[in-house]
Amino acid sequence: MAEESRLTRKDYEEIQTDLESKTKYRPKIGIICGSGLGGLADRLTDAETFPYEKIPKFPVSTVPGHAGQLVFGLLGGKEVVCMKGRFHFYEGYPAWKLTIPIRVMHLMGVKTVIVTSAAGGVNQQYNVGDFMVIKDHINMVGLGGNHPLVGPNDDSFGERFVPMSKVYDKGLRELVKGTAKELKLDELIREGVYCMVSGPTYETPAEVRYLEKIGVDAVGMSTCPEVTVARHCGMRVFGMSLITNKCVSVYDTDEGPSHQEVLRIGAEAATKMEKLIETCVGKMDEPST
Ligand code: HPA
């Protein structure tokens, strides 16, 4: 299959102009809702909703449980834009295409991106329903060459070689952990390393053991491309995974994740996670650069 041509700066600006002509909001905070976590977008008040298929040049998501809308509105008293439904590598998109919304958010003035996801617990101490604050990641898909920034670099967005030693903002991680304490959710909070795999299969026991050995705490099929492009354009990043299942590292057991389980656990724990994020957004400072 021939590679689809990439969007140019002009294309991104076209999407920006279209959205700016339709919404009164100019948010500084962008949120990506992970699998089963779309309820966060429903908490926005005075919302303005744009289905992806109505936005020019926007990809459309194909997974059940992912609605596919960009929602602008107020959360915790702040203007935000939420992606209700994101794009996944396993749907067949090239890595750069997954990150179109991040560059659009950047052009619209978003300075902080909050990325949520469902993930499997590789760390055996983790329980279903825990929230993992992402401290660092391993982009297994990216390391293998399916990296969103492979190809010509657009210097107007960011530099060619992006340092990745400080991706997940420490101040935001502290804010979320402190707020979780206030909300009496601190028992659910973990902090660890997220690994992106391509999916759509869940991991074999040998793969889970391998991930454990290389220092992974939670594994999922998203997050790294968006976060990488957000850092490329200088945005501040916070990431959090809901642990929807324990990864199975033993043989001959009937236990194991299913998409239904991932969505069901998401639904049960979602309210708590949404409340936590809403409270944190309300407290966030808004960097101007
Ligand atoms: N593996 C990969 N992705 C996931 C999992 C998992 O166990 N659970 C939710 N997303």
PDB file of C-alpha atoms and ligand atoms in Angstrom:
ATOM      1  CA  MET A   1       0.000   0.000   0.000  1.00  0.00           C
ATOM      2  CA  ALA A   2       1.447   3.381  -0.952  1.00  0.00           C
ATOM      3  CA  GLU A   3       2.159   5.636   2.003  1.00  0.00           C
ATOM      4  CA  GLU A   4      -0.447   8.318   2.470  1.00  0.00           C
ATOM      5  CA  SER A   5       0.943  11.792   2.105  1.00  0.00           C
ATOM      6  CA  ARG A   6       1.567  13.529   5.388  1.00  0.00           C
ATOM      7  CA  LEU A   7      -0.236  16.656   6.440  1.00  0.00           C
ATOM      8  CA  THR A   8       1.717  19.837   5.916  1.00  0.00           C
ATOM      9  CA  ARG A   9       1.742  22.801   8.275  1.00  0.00           C
ATOM     10  CA  LYS A  10      -0.855  24.372   5.950  1.00  0.00           C
ATOM     11  CA  ASP A  11      -3.175  21.357   6.428  1.00  0.00           C
ATOM     12  CA  TYR A  12      -2.852  21.530  10.215  1.00  0.00           C
ATOM     13  CA  GLU A  13      -3.597  25.258  10.077  1.00  0.00           C
ATOM     14  CA  GLU A  14      -6.650  24.547   7.969  1.00  0.00           C
ATOM     15  CA  ILE A  15      -8.006  22.236  10.697  1.00  0.00           C
ATOM     16  CA  GLN A  16      -7.130  24.842  13.336  1.00  0.00           C
ATOM     17  CA  THR A  17      -8.935  27.605  11.430  1.00  0.00           C
ATOM     18  CA  ASP A  18     -11.989  25.408  10.888  1.00  0.00           C
ATOM     19  CA  LEU A  19     -12.258  24.582  14.589  1.00  0.00           C
ATOM     20  CA  GLU A  20     -11.563  28.149  15.694  1.00  0.00           C
ATOM     21  CA  SER A  21     -14.367  29.355  13.449  1.00  0.00           C
ATOM     22  CA  LYS A  22     -16.779  26.924  15.151  1.00  0.00           C
ATOM     23  CA  THR A  23     -15.863  27.065  18.857  1.00  0.00           C
ATOM     24  CA  LYS A  24     -15.763  29.977  21.248  1.00  0.00           C
ATOM     25  CA  TYR A  25     -13.173  28.154  23.370  1.00  0.00           C
ATOM     26  CA  ARG A  26      -9.403  28.688  23.314  1.00  0.00           C
ATOM     27  CA  PRO A  27      -8.272  25.983  25.771  1.00  0.00           C
ATOM     28  CA  LYS A  28      -4.778  25.733  27.226  1.00  0.00           C
ATOM     29  CA  ILE A  29      -5.375  22.144  28.389  1.00  0.00           C
ATOM     30  CA  GLY A  30      -5.995  19.143  26.115  1.00  0.00           C
ATOM     31  CA  ILE A  31      -7.158  15.733  27.317  1.00  0.00           C
ATOM     32  CA  ILE A  32      -7.129  12.368  25.557  1.00  0.00           C
ATOM     33  CA  CYS A  33      -9.712   9.929  26.926  1.00  0.00           C
ATOM     34  CA  GLY A  34      -8.542   6.311  26.911  1.00  0.00           C
ATOM     35  CA  SER A  35     -10.614   3.133  26.432  1.00  0.00           C
ATOM     36  CA  GLY A  36     -13.654   3.233  28.708  1.00  0.00           C
ATOM     37  CA  LEU A  37     -12.672   6.697  29.972  1.00  0.00           C
ATOM     38  CA  GLY A  38     -14.760   8.778  27.590  1.00  0.00           C
ATOM     39  CA  GLY A  39     -16.955   9.768  30.558  1.00  0.00           C
ATOM     40  CA  LEU A  40     -14.396  12.446  31.296  1.00  0.00           C
ATOM     41  CA  ALA A  41     -15.572  14.302  28.199  1.00  0.00           C
ATOM     42  CA  ASP A  42     -19.183  14.025  29.454  1.00  0.00           C
ATOM     43  CA  ARG A  43     -18.205  16.016  32.576  1.00  0.00           C
ATOM     44  CA  LEU A  44     -17.514  19.122  30.504  1.00  0.00           C
ATOM     45  CA  THR A  45     -20.067  21.853  31.037  1.00  0.00           C
ATOM     46  CA  ASP A  46     -21.295  24.208  28.323  1.00  0.00           C
ATOM     47  CA  ALA A  47     -19.827  21.700  25.863  1.00  0.00           C
ATOM     48  CA  GLU A  48     -19.394  22.108  22.120  1.00  0.00           C
ATOM     49  CA  THR A  49     -19.008  18.756  20.362  1.00  0.00           C
ATOM     50  CA  PHE A  50     -17.500  18.046  16.946  1.00  0.00           C
ATOM     51  CA  PRO A  51     -17.601  14.488  15.535  1.00  0.00           C
ATOM     52  CA  TYR A  52     -14.287  13.608  13.936  1.00  0.00           C
ATOM     53  CA  GLU A  53     -15.893  12.977  10.566  1.00  0.00           C
ATOM     54  CA  LYS A  54     -17.078  16.603  10.482  1.00  0.00           C
ATOM     55  CA  ILE A  55     -13.549  17.960  10.994  1.00  0.00           C
ATOM     56  CA  PRO A  56     -11.638  18.361   7.715  1.00  0.00           C
ATOM     57  CA  LYS A  57      -8.586  16.083   7.334  1.00  0.00           C
ATOM     58  CA  PHE A  58      -9.160  14.436  10.730  1.00  0.00           C
ATOM     59  CA  PRO A  59      -8.825  10.640  11.039  1.00  0.00           C
ATOM     60  CA  VAL A  60     -11.913   8.696  12.173  1.00  0.00           C
ATOM     61  CA  SER A  61     -11.692   6.073  14.940  1.00  0.00           C
ATOM     62  CA  THR A  62     -12.985   2.555  14.330  1.00  0.00           C
ATOM     63  CA  VAL A  63     -12.965   0.799  17.742  1.00  0.00           C
ATOM     64  CA  PRO A  64     -16.115  -0.004  19.748  1.00  0.00           C
ATOM     65  CA  GLY A  65     -15.967   2.032  22.996  1.00  0.00           C
ATOM     66  CA  HIS A  66     -14.285   4.953  21.259  1.00  0.00           C
ATOM     67  CA  ALA A  67     -16.838   7.570  20.302  1.00  0.00           C
ATOM     68  CA  GLY A  68     -14.824   9.830  18.053  1.00  0.00           C
ATOM     69  CA  GLN A  69     -15.601  13.393  19.050  1.00  0.00           C
ATOM     70  CA  LEU A  70     -13.628  16.476  19.900  1.00  0.00           C
ATOM     71  CA  VAL A  71     -15.375  18.128  22.849  1.00  0.00           C
ATOM     72  CA  PHE A  72     -14.654  21.688  23.993  1.00  0.00           C
ATOM     73  CA  GLY A  73     -15.982  23.022  27.282  1.00  0.00           C
ATOM     74  CA  LEU A  74     -15.268  23.723  30.934  1.00  0.00           C
ATOM     75  CA  LEU A  75     -13.756  21.234  33.377  1.00  0.00           C
ATOM     76  CA  GLY A  76     -12.939  22.269  36.929  1.00  0.00           C
ATOM     77  CA  GLY A  77     -13.678  25.829  35.795  1.00  0.00           C
ATOM     78  CA  LYS A  78     -11.021  25.731  33.060  1.00  0.00           C
ATOM     79  CA  GLU A  79     -11.404  25.684  29.290  1.00  0.00           C
ATOM     80  CA  VAL A  80     -10.354  22.292  27.946  1.00  0.00           C
ATOM     81  CA  VAL A  81     -10.543  20.281  24.757  1.00  0.00           C
ATOM     82  CA  CYS A  82     -11.137  16.538  25.071  1.00  0.00           C
ATOM     83  CA  MET A  83     -10.577  13.795  22.537  1.00  0.00           C
ATOM     84  CA  LYS A  84     -13.412  11.390  23.230  1.00  0.00           C
ATOM     85  CA  GLY A  85     -11.989   8.412  21.356  1.00  0.00           C
ATOM     86  CA  ARG A  86      -8.440   8.252  20.075  1.00  0.00           C
ATOM     87  CA  PHE A  87      -6.688   6.576  17.167  1.00  0.00           C
ATOM     88  CA  HIS A  88      -4.669   3.394  17.575  1.00  0.00           C
ATOM     89  CA  PHE A  89      -1.754   2.000  15.651  1.00  0.00           C
ATOM     90  CA  TYR A  90      -3.510  -1.386  15.457  1.00  0.00           C
ATOM     91  CA  GLU A  91      -6.334   0.181  13.454  1.00  0.00           C
ATOM     92  CA  GLY A  92      -3.836   0.515  10.640  1.00  0.00           C
ATOM     93  CA  TYR A  93      -2.882   4.187  10.848  1.00  0.00           C
ATOM     94  CA  PRO A  94       0.729   5.168  10.299  1.00  0.00           C
ATOM     95  CA  ALA A  95       2.247   6.505  13.535  1.00  0.00           C
ATOM     96  CA  TRP A  96       2.310  10.168  12.386  1.00  0.00           C
ATOM     97  CA  LYS A  97      -1.437  10.086  11.692  1.00  0.00           C
ATOM     98  CA  LEU A  98      -2.281   9.114  15.271  1.00  0.00           C
ATOM     99  CA  THR A  99      -0.918  12.427  16.424  1.00  0.00           C
ATOM    100  CA  ILE A 100      -2.773  14.852  14.145  1.00  0.00           C
ATOM    101  CA  PRO A 101      -4.986  16.072  17.027  1.00  0.00           C
ATOM    102  CA  ILE A 102      -1.943  16.890  19.156  1.00  0.00           C
ATOM    103  CA  ARG A 103      -0.522  19.266  16.557  1.00  0.00           C
ATOM    104  CA  VAL A 104      -3.937  20.812  16.069  1.00  0.00           C
ATOM    105  CA  MET A 105      -4.242  21.356  19.831  1.00  0.00           C
ATOM    106  CA  HIS A 106      -0.778  22.918  19.828  1.00  0.00           C
ATOM    107  CA  LEU A 107      -1.754  25.350  17.065  1.00  0.00           C
ATOM    108  CA  MET A 108      -4.921  26.236  18.976  1.00  0.00           C
ATOM    109  CA  GLY A 109      -2.838  27.232  22.016  1.00  0.00           C
ATOM    110  CA  VAL A 110      -2.938  24.098  24.191  1.00  0.00           C
ATOM    111  CA  LYS A 111       0.133  24.014  26.468  1.00  0.00           C
ATOM    112  CA  THR A 112      -0.616  20.991  28.668  1.00  0.00           C
ATOM    113  CA  VAL A 113      -1.735  17.562  27.495  1.00  0.00           C
ATOM    114  CA  ILE A 114      -3.287  14.970  29.783  1.00  0.00           C
ATOM    115  CA  VAL A 115      -3.192  11.491  28.258  1.00  0.00           C
ATOM    116  CA  THR A 116      -5.265   8.703  29.796  1.00  0.00           C
ATOM    117  CA  SER A 117      -5.345   5.049  28.808  1.00  0.00           C
ATOM    118  CA  ALA A 118      -6.344   1.554  29.807  1.00  0.00           C
ATOM    119  CA  ALA A 119      -3.398  -0.724  30.481  1.00  0.00           C
ATOM    120  CA  GLY A 120      -2.555  -4.189  31.691  1.00  0.00           C
ATOM    121  CA  GLY A 121      -0.637  -4.529  34.949  1.00  0.00           C
ATOM    122  CA  VAL A 122       2.730  -6.174  34.294  1.00  0.00           C
ATOM    123  CA  ASN A 123       3.970  -5.309  37.771  1.00  0.00           C
ATOM    124  CA  GLN A 124       2.512  -8.094  39.890  1.00  0.00           C
ATOM    125  CA  GLN A 125       1.936  -5.661  42.796  1.00  0.00           C
ATOM    126  CA  TYR A 126      -0.615  -3.780  40.722  1.00  0.00           C
ATOM    127  CA  ASN A 127      -4.321  -4.468  41.166  1.00  0.00           C
ATOM    128  CA  VAL A 128      -7.198  -4.091  38.751  1.00  0.00           C
ATOM    129  CA  GLY A 129      -8.657  -0.616  39.287  1.00  0.00           C
ATOM    130  CA  ASP A 130      -5.321   1.010  40.239  1.00  0.00           C
ATOM    131  CA  PHE A 131      -4.298   4.278  38.595  1.00  0.00           C
ATOM    132  CA  MET A 132      -0.724   4.425  37.350  1.00  0.00           C
ATOM    133  CA  VAL A 133       0.835   7.860  37.059  1.00  0.00           C
ATOM    134  CA  ILE A 134       3.227   7.470  34.127  1.00  0.00           C
ATOM    135  CA  LYS A 135       6.768   8.326  35.145  1.00  0.00           C
ATOM    136  CA  ASP A 136       8.445   7.190  31.938  1.00  0.00           C
ATOM    137  CA  HIS A 137       7.731   5.048  28.919  1.00  0.00           C
ATOM    138  CA  ILE A 138       9.181   2.491  26.543  1.00  0.00           C
ATOM    139  CA  ASN A 139       7.873   3.090  23.044  1.00  0.00           C
ATOM    140  CA  MET A 140       8.363  -0.414  21.725  1.00  0.00           C
ATOM    141  CA  VAL A 141       6.544   0.392  18.492  1.00  0.00           C
ATOM    142  CA  GLY A 142       8.622   3.541  18.016  1.00  0.00           C
ATOM    143  CA  LEU A 143      11.921   1.861  18.850  1.00  0.00           C
ATOM    144  CA  GLY A 144      11.137  -0.622  16.107  1.00  0.00           C
ATOM    145  CA  GLY A 145      10.766   2.193  13.555  1.00  0.00           C
ATOM    146  CA  ASN A 146       7.064   3.032  13.668  1.00  0.00           C
ATOM    147  CA  HIS A 147       7.778   6.378  15.251  1.00  0.00           C
ATOM    148  CA  PRO A 148       5.554   9.412  14.659  1.00  0.00           C
ATOM    149  CA  LEU A 149       8.517  11.697  13.968  1.00  0.00           C
ATOM    150  CA  VAL A 150      10.231   9.496  11.389  1.00  0.00           C
ATOM    151  CA  GLY A 151      10.344  11.341   8.079  1.00  0.00           C
ATOM    152  CA  PRO A 152      11.115  14.930   7.181  1.00  0.00           C
ATOM    153  CA  ASN A 153      11.173  17.163  10.265  1.00  0.00           C
ATOM    154  CA  ASP A 154       8.943  20.242  10.309  1.00  0.00           C
ATOM    155  CA  ASP A 155      11.128  22.710  12.218  1.00  0.00           C
ATOM    156  CA  SER A 156       8.151  25.016  12.705  1.00  0.00           C
ATOM    157  CA  PHE A 157       6.746  22.439  15.169  1.00  0.00           C
ATOM    158  CA  GLY A 158       9.967  21.349  16.839  1.00  0.00           C
ATOM    159  CA  GLU A 159      13.556  20.224  16.513  1.00  0.00           C
ATOM    160  CA  ARG A 160      14.803  17.123  14.689  1.00  0.00           C
ATOM    161  CA  PHE A 161      16.252  15.321  17.714  1.00  0.00           C
ATOM    162  CA  VAL A 162      13.945  15.603  20.698  1.00  0.00           C
ATOM    163  CA  PRO A 163      15.341  14.913  24.169  1.00  0.00           C
ATOM    164  CA  MET A 164      13.124  12.399  25.971  1.00  0.00           C
ATOM    165  CA  SER A 165      14.768  12.341  29.397  1.00  0.00           C
ATOM    166  CA  LYS A 166      12.049  14.475  31.024  1.00  0.00           C
ATOM    167  CA  VAL A 167       8.799  13.661  29.280  1.00  0.00           C
ATOM    168  CA  TYR A 168       6.265  13.386  32.104  1.00  0.00           C
ATOM    169  CA  ASP A 169       6.196  16.676  34.023  1.00  0.00           C
ATOM    170  CA  LYS A 170       7.246  16.243  37.644  1.00  0.00           C
ATOM    171  CA  GLY A 171       5.127  19.139  38.927  1.00  0.00           C
ATOM    172  CA  LEU A 172       1.986  17.626  37.399  1.00  0.00           C
ATOM    173  CA  ARG A 173       2.804  14.174  38.778  1.00  0.00           C
ATOM    174  CA  GLU A 174       3.166  15.697  42.250  1.00  0.00           C
ATOM    175  CA  LEU A 175      -0.065  17.657  41.826  1.00  0.00           C
ATOM    176  CA  VAL A 176      -1.995  14.508  40.923  1.00  0.00           C
ATOM    177  CA  LYS A 177      -0.506  12.426  43.720  1.00  0.00           C
ATOM    178  CA  GLY A 178      -1.234  15.196  46.270  1.00  0.00           C
ATOM    179  CA  THR A 179      -4.784  15.621  44.992  1.00  0.00           C
ATOM    180  CA  ALA A 180      -5.371  11.848  45.114  1.00  0.00           C
ATOM    181  CA  LYS A 181      -4.454  12.001  48.794  1.00  0.00           C
ATOM    182  CA  GLU A 182      -6.975  14.791  49.421  1.00  0.00           C
ATOM    183  CA  LEU A 183      -9.673  12.781  47.645  1.00  0.00           C
ATOM    184  CA  LYS A 184      -8.701   9.662  49.618  1.00  0.00           C
ATOM    185  CA  LEU A 185      -7.772   7.859  46.421  1.00  0.00           C
ATOM    186  CA  ASP A 186      -4.085   7.541  47.246  1.00  0.00           C
ATOM    187  CA  GLU A 187      -4.337   3.809  47.917  1.00  0.00           C
ATOM    188  CA  LEU A 188      -5.097   3.349  44.222  1.00  0.00           C
ATOM    189  CA  ILE A 189      -2.173   5.423  42.997  1.00  0.00           C
ATOM    190  CA  ARG A 190       0.948   3.818  41.554  1.00  0.00           C
ATOM    191  CA  GLU A 191       3.744   5.429  39.607  1.00  0.00           C
ATOM    192  CA  GLY A 192       5.642   3.522  36.969  1.00  0.00           C
ATOM    193  CA  VAL A 193       6.801   2.796  33.460  1.00  0.00           C
ATOM    194  CA  TYR A 194       4.296   2.413  30.610  1.00  0.00           C
ATOM    195  CA  CYS A 195       5.172   0.370  27.554  1.00  0.00           C
ATOM    196  CA  MET A 196       3.407   0.771  24.237  1.00  0.00           C
ATOM    197  CA  VAL A 197       3.015  -2.359  22.150  1.00  0.00           C
ATOM    198  CA  SER A 198       1.249  -2.422  18.824  1.00  0.00           C
ATOM    199  CA  GLY A 199      -1.577  -4.831  19.693  1.00  0.00           C
ATOM    200  CA  PRO A 200      -4.258  -5.787  18.803  1.00  0.00           C
ATOM    201  CA  THR A 201      -3.372  -9.076  20.502  1.00  0.00           C
ATOM    202  CA  TYR A 202      -2.847  -9.111  24.239  1.00  0.00           C
ATOM    203  CA  GLU A 203       0.553 -10.409  25.331  1.00  0.00           C
ATOM    204  CA  THR A 204       1.686 -14.016  25.573  1.00  0.00           C
ATOM    205  CA  PRO A 205       3.086 -15.153  28.957  1.00  0.00           C
ATOM    206  CA  ALA A 206       6.610 -15.035  27.469  1.00  0.00           C
ATOM    207  CA  GLU A 207       6.029 -11.448  26.319  1.00  0.00           C
ATOM    208  CA  VAL A 208       4.735 -10.476  29.752  1.00  0.00           C
ATOM    209  CA  ARG A 209       7.850 -11.986  31.377  1.00  0.00           C
ATOM    210  CA  TYR A 210      10.027 -10.099  28.907  1.00  0.00           C
ATOM    211  CA  LEU A 211       8.259  -6.809  29.665  1.00  0.00           C
ATOM    212  CA  GLU A 212       8.670  -7.444  33.383  1.00  0.00           C
ATOM    213  CA  LYS A 213      12.416  -8.000  32.920  1.00  0.00           C
ATOM    214  CA  ILE A 214      12.968  -4.780  30.998  1.00  0.00           C
ATOM    215  CA  GLY A 215      11.308  -2.687  33.718  1.00  0.00           C
ATOM    216  CA  VAL A 216       7.751  -2.251  32.482  1.00  0.00           C
ATOM    217  CA  ASP A 217       4.981  -1.740  35.035  1.00  0.00           C
ATOM    218  CA  ALA A 218       1.994  -1.423  32.698  1.00  0.00           C
ATOM    219  CA  VAL A 219       1.432  -2.230  29.035  1.00  0.00           C
ATOM    220  CA  GLY A 220      -0.983  -0.674  26.567  1.00  0.00           C
ATOM    221  CA  MET A 221      -1.550   0.049  22.907  1.00  0.00           C
ATOM    222  CA  SER A 222      -1.465   3.847  22.837  1.00  0.00           C
ATOM    223  CA  THR A 223      -0.073   6.995  24.506  1.00  0.00           C
ATOM    224  CA  CYS A 224       3.567   7.029  23.320  1.00  0.00           C
ATOM    225  CA  PRO A 225       2.969   8.532  19.841  1.00  0.00           C
ATOM    226  CA  GLU A 226       0.786  11.368  21.162  1.00  0.00           C
ATOM    227  CA  VAL A 227       3.109  12.098  24.063  1.00  0.00           C
ATOM    228  CA  THR A 228       6.159  12.129  21.773  1.00  0.00           C
ATOM    229  CA  VAL A 229       4.598  14.620  19.367  1.00  0.00           C
ATOM    230  CA  ALA A 230       3.410  16.755  22.291  1.00  0.00           C
ATOM    231  CA  ARG A 231       7.010  16.942  23.539  1.00  0.00           C
ATOM    232  CA  HIS A 232       8.218  17.691  20.014  1.00  0.00           C
ATOM    233  CA  CYS A 233       6.084  20.818  20.033  1.00  0.00           C
ATOM    234  CA  GLY A 234       7.094  21.730  23.580  1.00  0.00           C
ATOM    235  CA  MET A 235       3.903  20.863  25.425  1.00  0.00           C
ATOM    236  CA  ARG A 236       3.787  19.823  29.075  1.00  0.00           C
ATOM    237  CA  VAL A 237       2.633  16.217  29.489  1.00  0.00           C
ATOM    238  CA  PHE A 238       0.837  14.237  32.157  1.00  0.00           C
ATOM    239  CA  GLY A 239      -0.071  10.574  31.628  1.00  0.00           C
ATOM    240  CA  MET A 240      -2.180   8.170  33.634  1.00  0.00           C
ATOM    241  CA  SER A 241      -3.217   4.557  32.990  1.00  0.00           C
ATOM    242  CA  LEU A 242      -6.119   2.725  34.506  1.00  0.00           C
ATOM    243  CA  ILE A 243      -5.079  -0.849  35.237  1.00  0.00           C
ATOM    244  CA  THR A 244      -7.939  -2.840  33.724  1.00  0.00           C
ATOM    245  CA  ASN A 245      -6.421  -6.313  34.020  1.00  0.00           C
ATOM    246  CA  LYS A 246      -3.426  -8.175  35.321  1.00  0.00           C
ATOM    247  CA  CYS A 247      -1.167  -9.492  32.586  1.00  0.00           C
ATOM    248  CA  VAL A 248      -0.799 -13.238  32.682  1.00  0.00           C
ATOM    249  CA  SER A 249       2.766 -14.541  32.947  1.00  0.00           C
ATOM    250  CA  VAL A 250       1.941 -18.165  33.805  1.00  0.00           C
ATOM    251  CA  TYR A 251       0.972 -21.008  31.514  1.00  0.00           C
ATOM    252  CA  ASP A 252      -2.193 -23.040  31.159  1.00  0.00           C
ATOM    253  CA  THR A 253      -4.559 -20.700  33.004  1.00  0.00           C
ATOM    254  CA  ASP A 254      -7.931 -19.525  31.761  1.00  0.00           C
ATOM    255  CA  GLU A 255      -7.327 -16.047  33.168  1.00  0.00           C
ATOM    256  CA  GLY A 256      -6.570 -13.281  30.732  1.00  0.00           C
ATOM    257  CA  PRO A 257      -7.767  -9.920  29.451  1.00  0.00           C
ATOM    258  CA  SER A 258     -10.657  -9.345  27.104  1.00  0.00           C
ATOM    259  CA  HIS A 259     -11.805  -6.093  25.515  1.00  0.00           C
ATOM    260  CA  GLN A 260     -15.140  -6.430  27.384  1.00  0.00           C
ATOM    261  CA  GLU A 261     -13.274  -6.683  30.689  1.00  0.00           C
ATOM    262  CA  VAL A 262     -11.128  -3.675  29.823  1.00  0.00           C
ATOM    263  CA  LEU A 263     -14.247  -1.589  29.097  1.00  0.00           C
ATOM    264  CA  ARG A 264     -16.164  -2.885  32.148  1.00  0.00           C
ATOM    265  CA  ILE A 265     -13.368  -2.143  34.630  1.00  0.00           C
ATOM    266  CA  GLY A 266     -12.926   1.190  32.897  1.00  0.00           C
ATOM    267  CA  ALA A 267     -16.577   1.974  33.549  1.00  0.00           C
ATOM    268  CA  GLU A 268     -16.379   0.986  37.231  1.00  0.00           C
ATOM    269  CA  ALA A 269     -13.216   2.895  38.056  1.00  0.00           C
ATOM    270  CA  ALA A 270     -13.829   5.710  35.614  1.00  0.00           C
ATOM    271  CA  THR A 271     -15.861   7.915  37.940  1.00  0.00           C
ATOM    272  CA  LYS A 272     -13.037   8.059  40.478  1.00  0.00           C
ATOM    273  CA  MET A 273     -10.406   8.745  37.866  1.00  0.00           C
ATOM    274  CA  GLU A 274     -12.571  11.411  36.213  1.00  0.00           C
ATOM    275  CA  LYS A 275     -13.116  13.145  39.555  1.00  0.00           C
ATOM    276  CA  LEU A 276      -9.374  13.104  40.215  1.00  0.00           C
ATOM    277  CA  ILE A 277      -8.549  14.581  36.823  1.00  0.00           C
ATOM    278  CA  GLU A 278     -11.285  17.200  37.076  1.00  0.00           C
ATOM    279  CA  THR A 279      -9.996  18.333  40.470  1.00  0.00           C
ATOM    280  CA  CYS A 280      -6.416  18.459  39.196  1.00  0.00           C
ATOM    281  CA  VAL A 281      -7.393  20.459  36.116  1.00  0.00           C
ATOM    282  CA  GLY A 282      -9.101  22.965  38.410  1.00  0.00           C
ATOM    283  CA  LYS A 283      -5.835  23.417  40.309  1.00  0.00           C
ATOM    284  CA  MET A 284      -3.449  23.504  37.337  1.00  0.00           C
ATOM    285  CA  ASP A 285      -1.466  26.600  36.626  1.00  0.00           C
ATOM    286  CA  GLU A 286      -1.525  27.631  32.992  1.00  0.00           C
ATOM    287  CA  PRO A 287       1.964  28.175  31.600  1.00  0.00           C
ATOM    288  CA  SER A 288       1.927  30.870  28.938  1.00  0.00           C
ATOM    289  CA  THR A 289       4.858  29.558  26.920  1.00  0.00           C
TER     290      THR A 289
HETATM  291  N1  HPA B   1      -2.140  -5.369  27.151  1.00  0.00           N
HETATM  292  C1  HPA B   1      -2.098  -4.380  26.229  1.00  0.00           C
HETATM  293  N2  HPA B   1      -2.976  -3.387  26.207  1.00  0.00           N
HETATM  294  C2  HPA B   1      -3.929  -3.353  27.139  1.00  0.00           C
HETATM  295  C3  HPA B   1      -4.037  -4.355  28.133  1.00  0.00           C
HETATM  296  C4  HPA B   1      -3.087  -5.422  28.126  1.00  0.00           C
HETATM  297  O1  HPA B   1      -3.106  -6.340  28.969  1.00  0.00           O
HETATM  298  N3  HPA B   1      -5.093  -4.022  28.912  1.00  0.00           N
HETATM  299  C5  HPA B   1      -5.611  -2.876  28.419  1.00  0.00           C
HETATM  300  N4  HPA B   1      -4.915  -2.462  27.345  1.00  0.00           N
END
